[in-house]
Structures are given as C-alpha cells and as structure tokens.
Coordinates of C-alpha atoms in Angstrom, one line a residue:
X15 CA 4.6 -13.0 -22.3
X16 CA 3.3 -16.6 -22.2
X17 CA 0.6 -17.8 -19.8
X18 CA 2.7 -20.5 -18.7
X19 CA 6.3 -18.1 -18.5
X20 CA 4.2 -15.4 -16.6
X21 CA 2.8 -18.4 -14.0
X22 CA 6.6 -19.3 -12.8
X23 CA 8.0 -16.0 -12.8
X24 CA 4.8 -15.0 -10.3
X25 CA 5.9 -18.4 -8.7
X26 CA 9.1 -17.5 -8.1
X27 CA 8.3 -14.1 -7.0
X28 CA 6.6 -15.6 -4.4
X29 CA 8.7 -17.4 -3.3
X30 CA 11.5 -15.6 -3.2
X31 CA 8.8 -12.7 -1.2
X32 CA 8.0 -15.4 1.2
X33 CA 11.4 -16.2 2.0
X34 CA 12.5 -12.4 2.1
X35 CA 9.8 -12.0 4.6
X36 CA 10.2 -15.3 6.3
X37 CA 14.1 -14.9 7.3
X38 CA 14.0 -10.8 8.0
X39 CA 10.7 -12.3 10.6
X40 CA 13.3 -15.1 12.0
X41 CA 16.1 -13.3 12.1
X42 CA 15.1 -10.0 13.8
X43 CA 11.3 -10.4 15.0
X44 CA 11.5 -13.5 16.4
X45 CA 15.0 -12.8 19.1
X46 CA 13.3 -9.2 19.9
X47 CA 10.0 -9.9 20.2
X48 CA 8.7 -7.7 17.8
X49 CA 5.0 -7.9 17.3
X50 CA 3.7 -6.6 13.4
X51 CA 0.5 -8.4 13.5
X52 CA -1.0 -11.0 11.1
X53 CA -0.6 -14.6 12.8
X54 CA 2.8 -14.4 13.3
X55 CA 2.6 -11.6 16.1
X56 CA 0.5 -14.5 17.8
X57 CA 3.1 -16.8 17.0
X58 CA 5.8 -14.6 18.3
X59 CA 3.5 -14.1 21.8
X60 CA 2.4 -17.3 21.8
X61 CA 6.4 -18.6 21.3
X62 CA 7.4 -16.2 24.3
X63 CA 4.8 -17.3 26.8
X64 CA 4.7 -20.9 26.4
X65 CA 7.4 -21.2 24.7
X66 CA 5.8 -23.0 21.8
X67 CA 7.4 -23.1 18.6
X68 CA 7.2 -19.8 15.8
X69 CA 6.6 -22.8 12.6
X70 CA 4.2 -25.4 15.1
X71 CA 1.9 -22.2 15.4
X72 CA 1.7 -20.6 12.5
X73 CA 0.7 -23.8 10.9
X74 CA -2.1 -24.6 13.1
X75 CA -3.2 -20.7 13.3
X76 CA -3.1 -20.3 9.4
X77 CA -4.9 -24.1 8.6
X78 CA -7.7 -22.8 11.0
X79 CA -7.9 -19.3 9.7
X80 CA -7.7 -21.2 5.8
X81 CA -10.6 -23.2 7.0
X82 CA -13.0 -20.4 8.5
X83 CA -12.0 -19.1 5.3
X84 CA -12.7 -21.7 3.2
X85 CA -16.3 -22.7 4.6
X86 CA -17.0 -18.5 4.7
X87 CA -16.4 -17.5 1.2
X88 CA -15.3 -20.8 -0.6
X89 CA -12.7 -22.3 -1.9
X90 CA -12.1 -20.3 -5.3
X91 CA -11.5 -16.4 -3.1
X92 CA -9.4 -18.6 -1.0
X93 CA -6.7 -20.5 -3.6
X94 CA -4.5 -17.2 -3.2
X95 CA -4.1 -17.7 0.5
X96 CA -4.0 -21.1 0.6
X97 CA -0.8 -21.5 -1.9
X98 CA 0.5 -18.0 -0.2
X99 CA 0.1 -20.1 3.4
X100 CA 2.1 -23.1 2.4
X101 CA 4.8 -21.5 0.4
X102 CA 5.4 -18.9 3.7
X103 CA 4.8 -21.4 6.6
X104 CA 7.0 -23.6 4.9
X105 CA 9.5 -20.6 4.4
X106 CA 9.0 -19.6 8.4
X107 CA 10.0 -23.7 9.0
X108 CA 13.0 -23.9 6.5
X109 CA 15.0 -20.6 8.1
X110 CA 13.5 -20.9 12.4
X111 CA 16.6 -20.7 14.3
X112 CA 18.8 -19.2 11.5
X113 CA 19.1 -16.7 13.7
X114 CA 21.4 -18.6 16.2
X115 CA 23.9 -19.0 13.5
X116 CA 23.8 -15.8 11.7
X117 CA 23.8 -14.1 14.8
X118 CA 22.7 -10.3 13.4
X119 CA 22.2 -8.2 16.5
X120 CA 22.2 -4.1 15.4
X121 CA 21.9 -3.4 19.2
X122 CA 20.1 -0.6 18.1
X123 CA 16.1 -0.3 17.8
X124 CA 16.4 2.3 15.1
X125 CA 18.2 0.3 12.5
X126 CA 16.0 -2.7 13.2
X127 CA 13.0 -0.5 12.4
X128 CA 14.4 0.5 9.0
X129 CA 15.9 -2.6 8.3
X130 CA 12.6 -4.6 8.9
X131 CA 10.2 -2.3 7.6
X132 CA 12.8 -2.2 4.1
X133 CA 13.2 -5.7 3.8
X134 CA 9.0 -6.8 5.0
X135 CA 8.4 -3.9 2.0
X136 CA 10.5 -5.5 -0.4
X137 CA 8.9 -9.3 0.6
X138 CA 5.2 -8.3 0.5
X139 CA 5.6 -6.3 -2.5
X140 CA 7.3 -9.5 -4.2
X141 CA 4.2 -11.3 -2.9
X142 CA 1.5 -9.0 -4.1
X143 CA 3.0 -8.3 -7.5
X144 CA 2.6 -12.1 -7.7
X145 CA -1.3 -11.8 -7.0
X146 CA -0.8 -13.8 -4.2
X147 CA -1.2 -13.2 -0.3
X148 CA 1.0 -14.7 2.6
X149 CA -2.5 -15.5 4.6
X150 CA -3.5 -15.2 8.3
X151 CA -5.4 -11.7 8.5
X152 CA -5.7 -11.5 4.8
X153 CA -7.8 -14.1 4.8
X154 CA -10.3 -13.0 7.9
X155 CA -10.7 -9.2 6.0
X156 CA -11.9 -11.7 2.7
X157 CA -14.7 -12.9 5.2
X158 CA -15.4 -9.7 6.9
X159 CA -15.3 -8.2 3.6
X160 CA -18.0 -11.0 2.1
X161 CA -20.2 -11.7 5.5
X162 CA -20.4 -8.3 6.8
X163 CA -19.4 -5.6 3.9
X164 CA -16.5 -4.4 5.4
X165 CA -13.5 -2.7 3.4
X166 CA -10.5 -5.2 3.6
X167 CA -8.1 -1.9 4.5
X168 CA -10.7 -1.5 7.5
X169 CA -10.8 -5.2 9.0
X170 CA -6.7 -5.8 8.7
X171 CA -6.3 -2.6 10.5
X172 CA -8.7 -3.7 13.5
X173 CA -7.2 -7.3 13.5
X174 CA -3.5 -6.1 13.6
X175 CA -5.2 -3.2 16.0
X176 CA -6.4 -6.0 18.5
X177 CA -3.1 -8.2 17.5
X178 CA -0.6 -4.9 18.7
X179 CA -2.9 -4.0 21.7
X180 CA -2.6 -7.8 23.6
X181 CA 0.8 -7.9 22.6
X182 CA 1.7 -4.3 24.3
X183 CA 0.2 -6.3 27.6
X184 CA 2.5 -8.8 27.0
X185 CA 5.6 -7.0 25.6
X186 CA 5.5 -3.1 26.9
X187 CA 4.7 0.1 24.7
X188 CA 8.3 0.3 23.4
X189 CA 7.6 -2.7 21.5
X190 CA 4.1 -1.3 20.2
X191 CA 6.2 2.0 19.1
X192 CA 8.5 0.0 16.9
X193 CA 5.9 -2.3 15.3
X194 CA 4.3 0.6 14.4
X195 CA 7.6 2.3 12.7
X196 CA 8.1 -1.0 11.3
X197 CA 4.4 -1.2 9.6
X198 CA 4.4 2.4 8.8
X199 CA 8.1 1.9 6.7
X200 CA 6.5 -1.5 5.2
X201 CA 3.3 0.2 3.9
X202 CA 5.2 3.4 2.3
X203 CA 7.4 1.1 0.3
X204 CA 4.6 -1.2 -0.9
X205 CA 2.7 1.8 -1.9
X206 CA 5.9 2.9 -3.6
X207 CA 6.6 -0.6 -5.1
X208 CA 2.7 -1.5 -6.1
X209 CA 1.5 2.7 -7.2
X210 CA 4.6 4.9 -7.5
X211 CA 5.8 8.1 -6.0
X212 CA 3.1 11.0 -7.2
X213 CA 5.3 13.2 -9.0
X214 CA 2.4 15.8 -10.7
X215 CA -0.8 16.8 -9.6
X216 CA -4.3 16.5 -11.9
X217 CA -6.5 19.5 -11.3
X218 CA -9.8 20.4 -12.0
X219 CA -10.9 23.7 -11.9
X220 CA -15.2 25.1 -12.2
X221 CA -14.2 28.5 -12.8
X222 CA -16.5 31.4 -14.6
X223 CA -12.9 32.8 -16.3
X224 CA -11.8 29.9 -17.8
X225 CA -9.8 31.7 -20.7
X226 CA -7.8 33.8 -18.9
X227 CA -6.9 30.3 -16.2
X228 CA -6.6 28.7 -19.9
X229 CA -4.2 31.3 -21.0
X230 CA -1.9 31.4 -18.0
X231 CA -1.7 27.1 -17.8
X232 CA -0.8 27.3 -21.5
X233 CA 1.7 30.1 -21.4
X234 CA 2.6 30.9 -18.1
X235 CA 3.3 27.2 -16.3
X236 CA 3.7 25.6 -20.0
X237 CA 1.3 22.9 -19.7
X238 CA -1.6 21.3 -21.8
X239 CA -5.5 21.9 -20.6
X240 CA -8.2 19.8 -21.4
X241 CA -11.9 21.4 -21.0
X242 CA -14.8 18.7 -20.0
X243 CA -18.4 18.6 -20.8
X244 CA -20.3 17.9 -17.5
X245 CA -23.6 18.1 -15.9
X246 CA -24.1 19.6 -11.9
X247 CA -26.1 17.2 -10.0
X248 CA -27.8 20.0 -8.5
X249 CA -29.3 22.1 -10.7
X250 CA -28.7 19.9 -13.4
X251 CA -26.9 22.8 -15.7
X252 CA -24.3 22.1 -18.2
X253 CA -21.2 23.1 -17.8
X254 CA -17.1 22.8 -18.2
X255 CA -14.6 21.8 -16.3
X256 CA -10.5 22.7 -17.1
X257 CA -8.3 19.6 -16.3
X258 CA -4.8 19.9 -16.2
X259 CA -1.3 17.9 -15.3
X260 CA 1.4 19.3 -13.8
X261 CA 4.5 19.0 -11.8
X262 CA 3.8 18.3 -8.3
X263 CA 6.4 21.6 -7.3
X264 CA 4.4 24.1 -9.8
X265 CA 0.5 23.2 -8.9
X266 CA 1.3 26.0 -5.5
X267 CA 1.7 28.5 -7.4
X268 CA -0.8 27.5 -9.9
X269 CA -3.5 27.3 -7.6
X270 CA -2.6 30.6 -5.7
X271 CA -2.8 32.1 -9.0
X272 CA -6.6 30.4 -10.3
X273 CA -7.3 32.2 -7.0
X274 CA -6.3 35.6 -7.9
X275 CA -7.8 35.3 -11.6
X276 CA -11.2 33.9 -10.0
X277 CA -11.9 34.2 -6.1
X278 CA -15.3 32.0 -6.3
X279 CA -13.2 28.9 -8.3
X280 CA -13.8 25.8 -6.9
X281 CA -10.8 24.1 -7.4
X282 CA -10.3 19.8 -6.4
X283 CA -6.4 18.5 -6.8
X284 CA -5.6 15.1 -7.2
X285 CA -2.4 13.0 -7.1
X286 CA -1.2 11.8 -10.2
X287 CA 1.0 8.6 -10.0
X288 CA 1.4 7.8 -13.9
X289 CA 1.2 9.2 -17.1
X290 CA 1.0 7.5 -20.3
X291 CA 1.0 8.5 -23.8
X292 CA 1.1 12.3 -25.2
X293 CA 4.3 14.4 -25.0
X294 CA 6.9 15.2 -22.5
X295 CA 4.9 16.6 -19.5
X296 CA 7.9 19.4 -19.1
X297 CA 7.0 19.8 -23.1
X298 CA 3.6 19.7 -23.4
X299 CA 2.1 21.0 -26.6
X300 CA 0.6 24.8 -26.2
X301 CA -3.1 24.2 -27.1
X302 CA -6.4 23.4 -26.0
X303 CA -7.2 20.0 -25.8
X304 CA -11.1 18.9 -26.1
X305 CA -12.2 15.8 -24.8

C-alpha cells in the first residue's frame, strides 16, 4: 500500500471514528447525563449546571489541554491530538442536538450501557487503528508520562478517576455504575479490535524431566515443543526451558499433568493472541523443535 493511499484511508478512519463516537456521545450521553470521563464528562457536567453548551466547552477545554500540551512535551508528540481534537470537536459540533430529532430513548439503562460501550468501542478502535487520538486526557497522560514518568494506562485512569468521582457529586452513584459498565464494555472491545481474543496459551516449563513432559506434548496433546538455551540469573547455571503453544481449552489439563510427571516444575503461562507461520496449530508437526 502507498504512503499516500494508506494516509486517507487512516483519514477517513478517523473520521468516520470520530463521528461514531461523536453522535453515540450526542445522542445518548449527552440527554442522560452520562459521565465516561476525558473532557467531554466535564462538558456534559459543565452543560448540566450552567447550562453551557457540550461543542462551546469542549473547544475551549481541549485548545487549553492542546496548549499545556504543546508547551510540555512539544509540538511533534502532540500533532496526533491536535488533528484527533479538531476532527472530533468539530464532529461533537456538526451532530449537538441531533438528538432532539432522532429522538432514541431505550428507557432502559441496560441497553444504553451495551449500546454505548459497542458503539464508543467500535469509534475509538476506528481512531486508534488510525494512529490518532480524539485528545482531552490523552493528551495530559503524554505530559505526565514525559514530566513525571508516569505509565499513560496509569494517569488516564486517575484523570477519568477524578472526572467520575466529581461527577457522582453532581449526578448520583447510579450514574457512576453505568459509566463504569460503559468503559468496561468500551475497553474489552478495543482490546478485542486492537490485540485479538487469546485463543491458546504459550507455556514454559523449567522442569528436571523434560523428556517424558516432551513426550506427552508431542504425543499425548499433539503439539510442537521447542527447548531454549538459557542462563538463571541466580546461580548463573545453564540450562533449558520447553516452550510450547496450545489451545487455550487443553493447557488445564496439560499443566495438571507437568505436575504429576514433575512436582518441583516451575511452570509460567502466558496468553497467546496470534500465531504466524508454521503449521496448523490443531496439526502441528510431532518433533522437537530447537531454537
């Protein structure tokens, strides 16, 4: 794919994520009250008490936080945000008050959950995919990530944190029950979008009996073995490990049985979202693999 052709299509993407994000926020958030965090939970507090409007806010709250940004960590980090910012501020603009003429009410709290948390999933992913970000808290975890070393997962959960704990003041716990259904719904698809659903565990197994664990991956569960040249940090000995892949509904029973074969294994599991190359992992060829 061209450098150009690939630039649009991300374009659009973003667009299209912003927009996604933009109307399920105006057309369900915004009539509720529900709070998710970032700038436009200010927004939508800011909106109820002083009655301010959702597009007037977000503008002034994301040009400031683009600024801060800006002036912390530079302009390069930033170009993301910034084109992220205008394409979704303008988004929030174009569709405010759609609402009143669509007229969606579920009159249920349940299906706004799912319906929200599916359709923010499918919007963000569309964003990220793009390599862009929509702004607002993104932006302050790039600066507490640069200024003070903290992990980017870490600062957007204490900002939406603080975000969901002024807005139960303002709103009641029901509302902080939902936003957090909403955000947990939201995640789990973007992880599902962005990394895949883990269908086979790796493991990797320090045993003293690694031909008969060999033996019984190879014949018993069917599966290739790989055996790894490593050095303990410890005692500095050499030693193997056995690494294996296998279907996430036979690694029980696998590891039950590395058990029986060798009480003292130490065994570490790991989720395995992808597998490339080699044979059919159901098929896997029946000898030992060396790398």
């Amino acid at each position: 794919m061209g450098k150009k052709k690939k630039i649009i299509i991300n374009f659009i993407l973003l667009v299209l994520g912003c927009f996604l994000t933009a109307l399920t926020f105006n057309v369900f958030c915004v009539p509720n009250s529900y709070v998710t965090g970032g700038v436009s939970g200010i927004a939508v507090i800011f909106n109820y008490l002083f009655n301010i409007p959702i597009s007037k806010i977000l503008l002034i709250g994301n040009l400031l936080v683009l600024v801060i940004g800006i002036i912390s960590v530079g302009l390069e980090k930033t170009v993301p945000s910034i084109i992220g910012t205008i394409v979704y501020t303008l988004a929030i603009y174009l569709t405010e008050g759609i609402n009143l003429k669509l007229n969606i009410d579920f009159n249920s709290a349940f299906l706004d959950i799912v319906v929200i948390g599916v359709l923010f999933g499918v919007g963000s992913t569309m964003v990220y995919i793009a390599g862009y970000s929509s702004g607002g808290s993104d932006v302050i975890a790039v600066i507490f990530n640069e200024k003070y070393k903290m992990p980017m997962g870490k600062s957007v959960l204490i900002i939406n944190a603080l975000i969901l704990l002024l807005a139960t003041f303002v709103f009641g716990l029901k509302m902080l029950i939902i936003a957090l259904l909403i955000k947990l719904i939201e995640s789990k698809l973007i992880d599902y979008f962005l990394i895949g659903i883990s269908d086979s565990k790796v493991l990797f197994i320090n045993t003293s009996k690694k031909e008969e664990i060999s033996n019984y991956i190879i014949h018993e569960v069917k599966s290739g073995i790989s055996e790894i040249e490593v050095k303990s940090g410890y005692k500095k000995e050499k030693m193997s490990l056995l690494m294996c892949v296998v279907p996430t509904e036979k690694y029980i029973k696998l590891k039950e049985e590395i058990i029986k074969i060798d009480k003292k294994a130490f065994i570490t599991i790991l989720d395995s979202y992808e597998i490339y190359g080699g044979t059919n992992r159901y098929n896997l060829p029946l000898h030992d693999l060396r790398i």
